[in-house]
Coordinates of C-alpha atoms and ligand atoms in Angstrom, one line a residue:
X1 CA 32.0 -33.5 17.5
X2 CA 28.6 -34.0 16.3
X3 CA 28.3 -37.7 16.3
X4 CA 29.5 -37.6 19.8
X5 CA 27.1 -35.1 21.2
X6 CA 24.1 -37.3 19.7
X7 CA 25.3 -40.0 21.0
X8 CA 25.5 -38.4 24.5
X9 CA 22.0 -38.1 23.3
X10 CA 21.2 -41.4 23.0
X11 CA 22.9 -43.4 25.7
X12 CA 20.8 -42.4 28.3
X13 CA 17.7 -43.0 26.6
X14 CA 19.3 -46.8 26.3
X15 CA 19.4 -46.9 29.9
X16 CA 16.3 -45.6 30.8
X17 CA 14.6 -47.7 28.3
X18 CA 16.5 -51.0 30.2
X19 CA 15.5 -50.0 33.3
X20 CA 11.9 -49.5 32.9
X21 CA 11.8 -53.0 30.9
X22 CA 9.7 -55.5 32.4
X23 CA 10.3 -58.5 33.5
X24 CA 8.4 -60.2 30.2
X25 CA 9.9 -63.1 28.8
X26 CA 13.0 -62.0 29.0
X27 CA 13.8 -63.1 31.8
X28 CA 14.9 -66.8 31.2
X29 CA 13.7 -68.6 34.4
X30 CA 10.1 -68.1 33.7
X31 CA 8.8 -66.8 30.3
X32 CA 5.7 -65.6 30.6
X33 CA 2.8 -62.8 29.2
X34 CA 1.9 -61.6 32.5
X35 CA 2.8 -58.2 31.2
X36 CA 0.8 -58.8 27.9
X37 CA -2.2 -59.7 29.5
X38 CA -1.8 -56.7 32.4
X39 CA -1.5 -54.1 29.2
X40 CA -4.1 -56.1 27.2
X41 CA -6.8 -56.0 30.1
X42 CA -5.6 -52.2 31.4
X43 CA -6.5 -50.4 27.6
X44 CA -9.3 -52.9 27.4
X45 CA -8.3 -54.6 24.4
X46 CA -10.4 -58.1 25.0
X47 CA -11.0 -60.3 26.9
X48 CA -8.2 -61.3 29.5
X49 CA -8.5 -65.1 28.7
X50 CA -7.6 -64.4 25.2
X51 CA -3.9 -63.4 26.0
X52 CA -1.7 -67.1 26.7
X53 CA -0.1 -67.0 29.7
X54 CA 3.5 -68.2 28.3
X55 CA 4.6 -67.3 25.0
X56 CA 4.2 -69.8 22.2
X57 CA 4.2 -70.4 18.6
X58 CA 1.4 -69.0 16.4
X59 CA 1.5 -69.7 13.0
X60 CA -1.1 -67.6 11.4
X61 CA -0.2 -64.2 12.4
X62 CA -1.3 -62.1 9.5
X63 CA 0.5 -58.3 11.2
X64 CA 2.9 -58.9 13.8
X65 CA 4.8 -62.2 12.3
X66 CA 7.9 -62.9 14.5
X67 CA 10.2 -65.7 14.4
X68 CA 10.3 -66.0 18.4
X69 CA 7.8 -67.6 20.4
X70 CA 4.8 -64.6 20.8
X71 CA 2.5 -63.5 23.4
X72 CA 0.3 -63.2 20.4
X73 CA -2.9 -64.6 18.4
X74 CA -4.7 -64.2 15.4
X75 CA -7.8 -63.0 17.8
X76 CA -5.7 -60.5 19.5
X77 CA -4.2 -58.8 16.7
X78 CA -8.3 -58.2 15.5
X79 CA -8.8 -56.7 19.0
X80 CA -5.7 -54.6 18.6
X81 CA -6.9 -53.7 15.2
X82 CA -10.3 -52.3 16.5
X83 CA -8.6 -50.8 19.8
X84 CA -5.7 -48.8 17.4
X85 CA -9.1 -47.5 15.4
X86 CA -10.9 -46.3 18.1
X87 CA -8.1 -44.5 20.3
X88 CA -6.9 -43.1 16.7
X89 CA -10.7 -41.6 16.8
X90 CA -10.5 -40.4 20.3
X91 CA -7.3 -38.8 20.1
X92 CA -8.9 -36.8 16.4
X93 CA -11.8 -35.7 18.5
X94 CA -9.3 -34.4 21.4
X95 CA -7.6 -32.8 19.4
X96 CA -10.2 -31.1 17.0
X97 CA -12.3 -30.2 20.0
X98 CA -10.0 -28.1 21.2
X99 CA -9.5 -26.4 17.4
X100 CA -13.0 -26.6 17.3
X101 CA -13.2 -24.2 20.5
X102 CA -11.0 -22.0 19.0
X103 CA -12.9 -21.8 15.7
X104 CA -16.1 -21.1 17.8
X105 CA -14.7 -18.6 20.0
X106 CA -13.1 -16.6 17.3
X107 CA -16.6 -17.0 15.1
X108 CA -18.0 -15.4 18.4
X109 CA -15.8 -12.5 19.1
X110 CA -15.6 -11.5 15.6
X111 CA -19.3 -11.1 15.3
X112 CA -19.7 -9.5 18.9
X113 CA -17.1 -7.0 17.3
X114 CA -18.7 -6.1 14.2
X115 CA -22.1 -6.1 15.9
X116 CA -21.1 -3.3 17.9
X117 CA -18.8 -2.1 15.6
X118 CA -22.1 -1.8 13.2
X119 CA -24.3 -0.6 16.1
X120 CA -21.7 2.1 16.7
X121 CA -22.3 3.3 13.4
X122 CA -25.5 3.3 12.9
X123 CA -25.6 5.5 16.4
X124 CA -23.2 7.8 14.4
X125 CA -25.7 8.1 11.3
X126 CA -28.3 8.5 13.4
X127 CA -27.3 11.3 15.1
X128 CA -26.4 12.9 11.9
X129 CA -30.2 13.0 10.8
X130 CA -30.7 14.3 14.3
X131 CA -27.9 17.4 14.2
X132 CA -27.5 18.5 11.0
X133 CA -30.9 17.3 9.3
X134 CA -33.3 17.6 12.3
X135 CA -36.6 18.2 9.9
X136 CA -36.1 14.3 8.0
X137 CA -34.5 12.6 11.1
X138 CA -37.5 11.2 11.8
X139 CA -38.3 9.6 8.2
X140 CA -34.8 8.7 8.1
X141 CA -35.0 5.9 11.0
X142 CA -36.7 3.6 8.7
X143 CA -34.6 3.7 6.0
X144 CA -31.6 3.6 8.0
X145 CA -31.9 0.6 10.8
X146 CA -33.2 -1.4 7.6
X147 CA -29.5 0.0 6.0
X148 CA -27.6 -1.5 9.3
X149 CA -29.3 -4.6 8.9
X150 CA -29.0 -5.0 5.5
X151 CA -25.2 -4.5 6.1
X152 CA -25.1 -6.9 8.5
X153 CA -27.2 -9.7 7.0
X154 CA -24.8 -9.8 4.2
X155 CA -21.4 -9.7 6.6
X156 CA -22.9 -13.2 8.0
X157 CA -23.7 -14.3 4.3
X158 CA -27.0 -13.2 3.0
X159 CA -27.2 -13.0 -0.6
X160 CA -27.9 -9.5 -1.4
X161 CA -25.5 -7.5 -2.7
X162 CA -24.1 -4.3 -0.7
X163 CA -24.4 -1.9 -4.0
X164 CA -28.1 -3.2 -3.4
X165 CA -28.6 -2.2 -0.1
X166 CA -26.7 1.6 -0.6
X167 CA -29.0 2.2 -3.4
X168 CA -32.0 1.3 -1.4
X169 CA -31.4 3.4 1.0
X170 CA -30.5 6.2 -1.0
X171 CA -33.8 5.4 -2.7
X172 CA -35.8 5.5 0.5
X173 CA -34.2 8.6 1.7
X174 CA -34.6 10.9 -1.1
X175 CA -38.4 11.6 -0.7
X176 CA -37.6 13.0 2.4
X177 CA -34.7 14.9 1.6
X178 CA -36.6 16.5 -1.3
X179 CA -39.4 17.2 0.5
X180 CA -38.0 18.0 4.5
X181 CA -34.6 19.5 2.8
X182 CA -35.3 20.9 -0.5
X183 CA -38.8 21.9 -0.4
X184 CA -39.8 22.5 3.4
X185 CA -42.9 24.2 2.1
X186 CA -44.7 20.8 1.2
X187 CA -46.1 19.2 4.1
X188 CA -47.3 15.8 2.6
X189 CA -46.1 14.2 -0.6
X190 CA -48.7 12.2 -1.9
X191 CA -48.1 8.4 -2.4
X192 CA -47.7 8.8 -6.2
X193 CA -45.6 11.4 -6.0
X194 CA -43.3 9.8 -3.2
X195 CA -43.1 6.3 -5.1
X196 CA -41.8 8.3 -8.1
X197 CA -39.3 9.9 -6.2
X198 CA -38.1 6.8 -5.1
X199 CA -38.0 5.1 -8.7
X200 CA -36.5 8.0 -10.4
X201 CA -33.8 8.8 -8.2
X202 CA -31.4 6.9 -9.7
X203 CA -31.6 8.9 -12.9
X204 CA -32.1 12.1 -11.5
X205 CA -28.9 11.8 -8.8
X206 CA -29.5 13.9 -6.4
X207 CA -26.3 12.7 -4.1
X208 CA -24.0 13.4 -7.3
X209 CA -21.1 10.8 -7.0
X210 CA -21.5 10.4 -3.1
X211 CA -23.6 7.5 -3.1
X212 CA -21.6 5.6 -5.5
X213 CA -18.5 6.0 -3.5
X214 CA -20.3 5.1 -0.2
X215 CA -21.3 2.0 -2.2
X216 CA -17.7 0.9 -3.3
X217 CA -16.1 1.9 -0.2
X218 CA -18.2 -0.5 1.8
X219 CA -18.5 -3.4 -0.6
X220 CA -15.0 -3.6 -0.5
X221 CA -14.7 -4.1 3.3
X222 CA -17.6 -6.0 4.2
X223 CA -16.4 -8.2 1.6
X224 CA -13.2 -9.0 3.6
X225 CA -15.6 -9.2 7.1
X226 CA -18.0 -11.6 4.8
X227 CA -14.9 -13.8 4.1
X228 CA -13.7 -13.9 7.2
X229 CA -17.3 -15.5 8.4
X230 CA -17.2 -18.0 5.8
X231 CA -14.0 -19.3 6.4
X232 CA -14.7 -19.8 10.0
X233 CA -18.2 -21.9 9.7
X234 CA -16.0 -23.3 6.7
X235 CA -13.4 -24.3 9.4
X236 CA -16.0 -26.0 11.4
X237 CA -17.7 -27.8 8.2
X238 CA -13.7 -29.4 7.8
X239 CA -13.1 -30.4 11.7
X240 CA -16.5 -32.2 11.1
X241 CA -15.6 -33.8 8.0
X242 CA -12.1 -35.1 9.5
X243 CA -13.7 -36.4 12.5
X244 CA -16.0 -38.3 10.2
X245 CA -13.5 -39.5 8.6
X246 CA -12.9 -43.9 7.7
X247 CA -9.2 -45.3 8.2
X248 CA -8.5 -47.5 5.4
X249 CA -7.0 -51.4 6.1
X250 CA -3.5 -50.6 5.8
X251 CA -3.6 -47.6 7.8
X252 CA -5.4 -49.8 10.7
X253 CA -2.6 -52.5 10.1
X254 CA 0.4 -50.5 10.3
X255 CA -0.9 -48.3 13.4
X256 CA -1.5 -52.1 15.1
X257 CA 2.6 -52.4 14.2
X258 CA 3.7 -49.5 15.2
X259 CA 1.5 -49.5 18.5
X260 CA 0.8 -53.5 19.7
X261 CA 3.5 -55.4 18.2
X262 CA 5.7 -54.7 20.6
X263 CA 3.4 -56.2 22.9
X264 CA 3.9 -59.4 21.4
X265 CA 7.5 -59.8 22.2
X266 CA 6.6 -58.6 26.3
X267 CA 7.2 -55.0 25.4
X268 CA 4.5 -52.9 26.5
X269 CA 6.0 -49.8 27.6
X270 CA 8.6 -49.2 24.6
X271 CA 7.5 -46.0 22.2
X272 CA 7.9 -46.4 18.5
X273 CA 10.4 -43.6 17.6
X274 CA 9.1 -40.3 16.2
X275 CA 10.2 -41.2 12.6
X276 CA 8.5 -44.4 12.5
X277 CA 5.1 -42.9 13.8
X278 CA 5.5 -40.0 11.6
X279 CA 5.8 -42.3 8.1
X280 CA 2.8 -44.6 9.4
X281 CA 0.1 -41.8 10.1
X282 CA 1.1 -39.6 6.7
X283 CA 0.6 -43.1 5.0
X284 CA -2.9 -43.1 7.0
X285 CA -3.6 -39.9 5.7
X286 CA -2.4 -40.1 2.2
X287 CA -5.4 -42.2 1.8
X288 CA -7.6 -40.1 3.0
X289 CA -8.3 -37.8 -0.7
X290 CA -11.9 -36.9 0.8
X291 CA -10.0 -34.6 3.7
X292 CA -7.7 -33.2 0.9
X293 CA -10.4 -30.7 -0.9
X294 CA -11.9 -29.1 2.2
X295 CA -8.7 -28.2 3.8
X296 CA -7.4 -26.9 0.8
X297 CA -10.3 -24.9 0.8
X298 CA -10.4 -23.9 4.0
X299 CA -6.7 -22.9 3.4
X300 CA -7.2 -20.9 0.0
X301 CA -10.0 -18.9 2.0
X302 CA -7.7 -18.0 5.6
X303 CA -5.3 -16.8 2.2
X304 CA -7.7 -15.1 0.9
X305 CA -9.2 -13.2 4.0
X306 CA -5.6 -12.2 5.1
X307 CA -4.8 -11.1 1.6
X308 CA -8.0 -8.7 2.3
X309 CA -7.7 -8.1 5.5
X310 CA -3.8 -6.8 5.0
X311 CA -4.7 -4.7 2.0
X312 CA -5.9 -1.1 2.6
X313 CA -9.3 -1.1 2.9
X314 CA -10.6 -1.5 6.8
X315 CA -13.7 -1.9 7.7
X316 CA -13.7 -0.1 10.8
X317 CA -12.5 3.2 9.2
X318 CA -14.9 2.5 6.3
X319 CA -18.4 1.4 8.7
X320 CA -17.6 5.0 10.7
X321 CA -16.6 6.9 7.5
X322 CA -20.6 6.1 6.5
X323 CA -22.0 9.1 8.3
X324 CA -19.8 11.3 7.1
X325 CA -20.1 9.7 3.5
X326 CA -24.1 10.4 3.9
X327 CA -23.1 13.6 5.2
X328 CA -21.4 14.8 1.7
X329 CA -24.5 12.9 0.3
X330 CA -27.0 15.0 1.5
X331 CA -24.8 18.3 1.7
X332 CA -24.3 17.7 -2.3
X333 CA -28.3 17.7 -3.0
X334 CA -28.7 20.5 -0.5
X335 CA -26.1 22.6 -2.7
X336 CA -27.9 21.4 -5.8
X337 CA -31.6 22.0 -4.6
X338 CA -33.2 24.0 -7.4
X339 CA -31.1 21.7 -10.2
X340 CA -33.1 18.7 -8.8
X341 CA -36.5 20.2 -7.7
X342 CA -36.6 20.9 -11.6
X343 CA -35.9 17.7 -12.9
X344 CA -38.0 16.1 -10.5
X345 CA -41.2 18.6 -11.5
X346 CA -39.9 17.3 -15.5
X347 CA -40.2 13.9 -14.2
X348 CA -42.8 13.1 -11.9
X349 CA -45.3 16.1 -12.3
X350 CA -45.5 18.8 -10.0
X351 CA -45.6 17.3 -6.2
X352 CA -49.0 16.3 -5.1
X353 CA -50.0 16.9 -1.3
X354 CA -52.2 15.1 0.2
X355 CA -53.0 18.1 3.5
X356 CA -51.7 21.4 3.4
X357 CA -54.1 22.8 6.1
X358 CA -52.2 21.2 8.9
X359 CA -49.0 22.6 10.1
X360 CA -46.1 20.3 10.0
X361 CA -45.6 19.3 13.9
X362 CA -48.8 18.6 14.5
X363 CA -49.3 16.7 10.5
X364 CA -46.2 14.5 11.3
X365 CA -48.1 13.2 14.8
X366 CA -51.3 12.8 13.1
X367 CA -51.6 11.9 9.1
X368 CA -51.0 8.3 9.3
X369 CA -52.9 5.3 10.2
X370 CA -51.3 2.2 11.9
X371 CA -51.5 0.8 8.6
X372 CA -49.5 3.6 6.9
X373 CA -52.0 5.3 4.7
X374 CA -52.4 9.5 4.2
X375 CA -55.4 9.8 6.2
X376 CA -57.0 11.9 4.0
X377 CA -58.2 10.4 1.1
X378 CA -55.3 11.1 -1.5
X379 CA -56.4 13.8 -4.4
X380 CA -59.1 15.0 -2.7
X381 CA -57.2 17.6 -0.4
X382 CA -54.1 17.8 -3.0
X383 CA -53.2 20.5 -4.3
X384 CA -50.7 21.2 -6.9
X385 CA -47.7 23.7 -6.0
X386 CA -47.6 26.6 -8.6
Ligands
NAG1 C1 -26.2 3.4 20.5 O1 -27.3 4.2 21.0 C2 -28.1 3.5 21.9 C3 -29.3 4.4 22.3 O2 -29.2 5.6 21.6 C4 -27.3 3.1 23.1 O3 -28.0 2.4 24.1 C5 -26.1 2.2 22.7 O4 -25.3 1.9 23.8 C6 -25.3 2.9 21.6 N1 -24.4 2.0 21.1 C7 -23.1 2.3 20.8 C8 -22.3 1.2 20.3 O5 -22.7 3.4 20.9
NAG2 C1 -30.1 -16.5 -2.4 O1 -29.6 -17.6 -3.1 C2 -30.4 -18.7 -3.2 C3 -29.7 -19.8 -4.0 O2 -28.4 -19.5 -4.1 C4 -31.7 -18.3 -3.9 O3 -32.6 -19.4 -3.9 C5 -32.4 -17.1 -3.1 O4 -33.5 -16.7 -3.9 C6 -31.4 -16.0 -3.0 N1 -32.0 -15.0 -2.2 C7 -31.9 -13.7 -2.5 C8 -32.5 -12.7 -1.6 O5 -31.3 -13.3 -3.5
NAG3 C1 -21.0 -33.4 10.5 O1 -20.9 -34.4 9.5 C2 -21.9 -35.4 9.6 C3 -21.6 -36.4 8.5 O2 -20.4 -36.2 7.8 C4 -23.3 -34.8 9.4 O3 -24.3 -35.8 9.4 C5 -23.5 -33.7 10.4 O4 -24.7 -33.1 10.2 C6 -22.4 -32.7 10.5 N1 -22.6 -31.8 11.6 C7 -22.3 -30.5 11.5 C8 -22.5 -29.7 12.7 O5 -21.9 -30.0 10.4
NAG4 C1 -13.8 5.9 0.0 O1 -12.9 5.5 -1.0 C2 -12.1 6.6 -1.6 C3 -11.2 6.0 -2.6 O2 -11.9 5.0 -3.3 C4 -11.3 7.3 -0.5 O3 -10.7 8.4 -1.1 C5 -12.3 7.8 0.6 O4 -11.5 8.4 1.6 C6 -13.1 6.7 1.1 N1 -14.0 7.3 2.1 C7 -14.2 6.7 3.3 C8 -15.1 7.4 4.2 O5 -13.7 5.7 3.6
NAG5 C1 -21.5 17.9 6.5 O1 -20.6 18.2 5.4 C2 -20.4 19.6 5.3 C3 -19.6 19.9 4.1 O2 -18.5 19.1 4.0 C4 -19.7 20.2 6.5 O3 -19.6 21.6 6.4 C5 -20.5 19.8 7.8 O4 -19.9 20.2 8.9 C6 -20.8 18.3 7.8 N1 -21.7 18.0 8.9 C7 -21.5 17.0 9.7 C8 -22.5 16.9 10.8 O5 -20.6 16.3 9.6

């Protein structure tokens, strides 16, 4: 039953293949390479006078040797040779311009995504500061746009490490919290004062274990969205790479084989057969050791990312979990106000202010220069609490 359905199969290909065969040299009244010459000039091969116009004997043949008389010379089968090479290239550059497209687009709408997706929480942490911590949401719009961007410098591959960037912030923020949150009585910390908040604050912990979780929560998702944008610009390193790539002799010599001899015997419109093709470009490509590293690369990291990517951590829940994260943060030092006002006094002196005559509004509009200095001239208006 089997053998008789394939050969159903192939009987008709038979005929079609008859009836589409040209009237080459087959035909015994006149042999002739009209059709040699008509394929030879219509890919542009060479030159038109190069192909004989009856089929003869040539001994020196060095790739498509044939007992009968041949359509065939030594000079066409070099123009073959470089015509094989450069449709090979053409049809590599088709086809990895349209994976290239795809790499691109994706490389695009996954960093439009996380772009917003990172704007959106930002907008969320922001309006945090501005509902439930109104009297630091100003100071806190440094320290956190300088967060976002961190965040998003190292999804597209910056070196600095997210831990980094949760501690900075952390760092950045605590002046204010101690002195807007904790101790709304101070108007101005001094610079001094401020700069050892910001250095001791690792020690003294004011966010208890909330800033440590914030840091490992994210770390572990941006990772995955850092991965992802490697492996894409990786993708397009390795199209580039294999479009650069050089065919070695034998490779050239059996594509001429499997594509032009034909031609030499006055068939010019027969396909070689999908095995045949198949065996011929894997021994092309076996050669070709250079492409074998970067697409194993490129292969480990899609692995990797999907390994991340599938696993529990997502970075969507995680990015709009960080208000709520700085939220416990800040609610933590709140509950533990007079623990760390103390340790901080142990630590860095009692605060200095630089103004205490001023009341708050109007200090907040008014004590800084462009350049970011107390304008009054530190020490001389401080005063020490207590
Ligand atoms: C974030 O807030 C800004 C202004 O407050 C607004 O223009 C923008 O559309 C918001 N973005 C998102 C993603 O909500
Ligand atoms: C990033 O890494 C490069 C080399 O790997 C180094 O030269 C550079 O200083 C690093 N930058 C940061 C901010 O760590
Ligand atoms: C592609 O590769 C070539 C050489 O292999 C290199 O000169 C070129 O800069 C690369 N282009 C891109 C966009 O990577
Ligand atoms: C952070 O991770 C911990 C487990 O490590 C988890 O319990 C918590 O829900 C996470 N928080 C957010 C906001 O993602
Ligand atoms: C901040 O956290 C506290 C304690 O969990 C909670 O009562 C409060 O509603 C939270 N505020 C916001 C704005 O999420």
């Amino acid at each position: 039953m089997a053998h008789h359905s394939s050969a159903l199969r192939v009987l008709p290909l038979w005929i079609v293949l008859a009836a589409s065969m040209p009237a080459g040299f087959f035909s015994l009244k006149s042999p002739s390479c009209h059709e040699v010459k008509t394929a030879f000039q219509q890919r542009q091969i060479g030159l038109l006078k190069w192909v004989p116009d009856v089929p003869g004997t040539e001994e020196d043949l060095s790739i498509c040797q044939h007992k009968e008389p041949t359509c065939c010379t030594r000079k066409m089968e070099d123009s073959y040779q470089l015509a094989v090479r450069r449709e090979t290239i053409e049809k590599i550059q088709a086809l990895s311009m349209e994976i290239k497209y795809h790499i691109a687009k994706n490389a695009q709408s996954f960093q439009d995504a996380f772009q917003s997706l990172i704007q959106f929480a930002k907008n969320h942490t922001t309006s945090l500061f501005e509902t439930a911590y109104r009297a630091m949401a100003h100071e806190a719009t440094g320290p956190t746009a300088e967060f976002f961007t961190d965040i998003s410098l190292y999804i597209f591959g910056s070196n600095g490490s997210v831990e980094a960037a949760v501690q900075h912030f952390y760092n950045n923020i605590f002046p204010s919290v101690y002195n807007r949150l904790l101790n709304p009585g101070i108007t101005q910390l001094s610079m001094e004062f401020t700069e050892c908040l910001r250095m001791t604050r690792p020690s003294v912990n004011p966010f208890g274990p909330h800033s440590q979780a914030l840091a490992q929560n994210l770390s572990r998702s941006l990772n995955a969205a850092r991965s992802l944008s490697e492996a894409l610009s990786l993708g397009m390193e390795v199209i580039n790479i294999t479009e650069h790539v050089s065919f070695t002799r034998d490779c050239i010599q059996g594509l001429v084989k499997m594509h032009y001899c034909s031609h030499c015997q006055g068939l010019t419109l027969i396909k070689p057969c999908a095995n045949y093709c198949l065996n011929i470009v894997q021994g092309c490509f076996m050669g070709l050791t250079e492409l074998d590293h970067p697409w194993r690369d490129y292969i480990f990291s899609l692995k990797e990312v999907t390994n991340v990517m599938a696993g529990a951590h997502d970075l969507e829940f995680d990015l709009l979990g960080i208000q709520s994260q700085m939220n416990d943060s800040i609610f933590y030092a709140l509950q533990n106000g007079p623990r760390i006002t103390a340790t901080v006094n142990k630590v860095c002196g009692a605060p200095a202010e630089t103004d205490t005559y001023l009341p708050t509004e109007s200090l907040a509009a008014h004590v800084t220069t462009p350049t970011g200095k107390p304008l009054a001239p530190s020490g001389e208006l401080s005063q020490k609490r207590r």
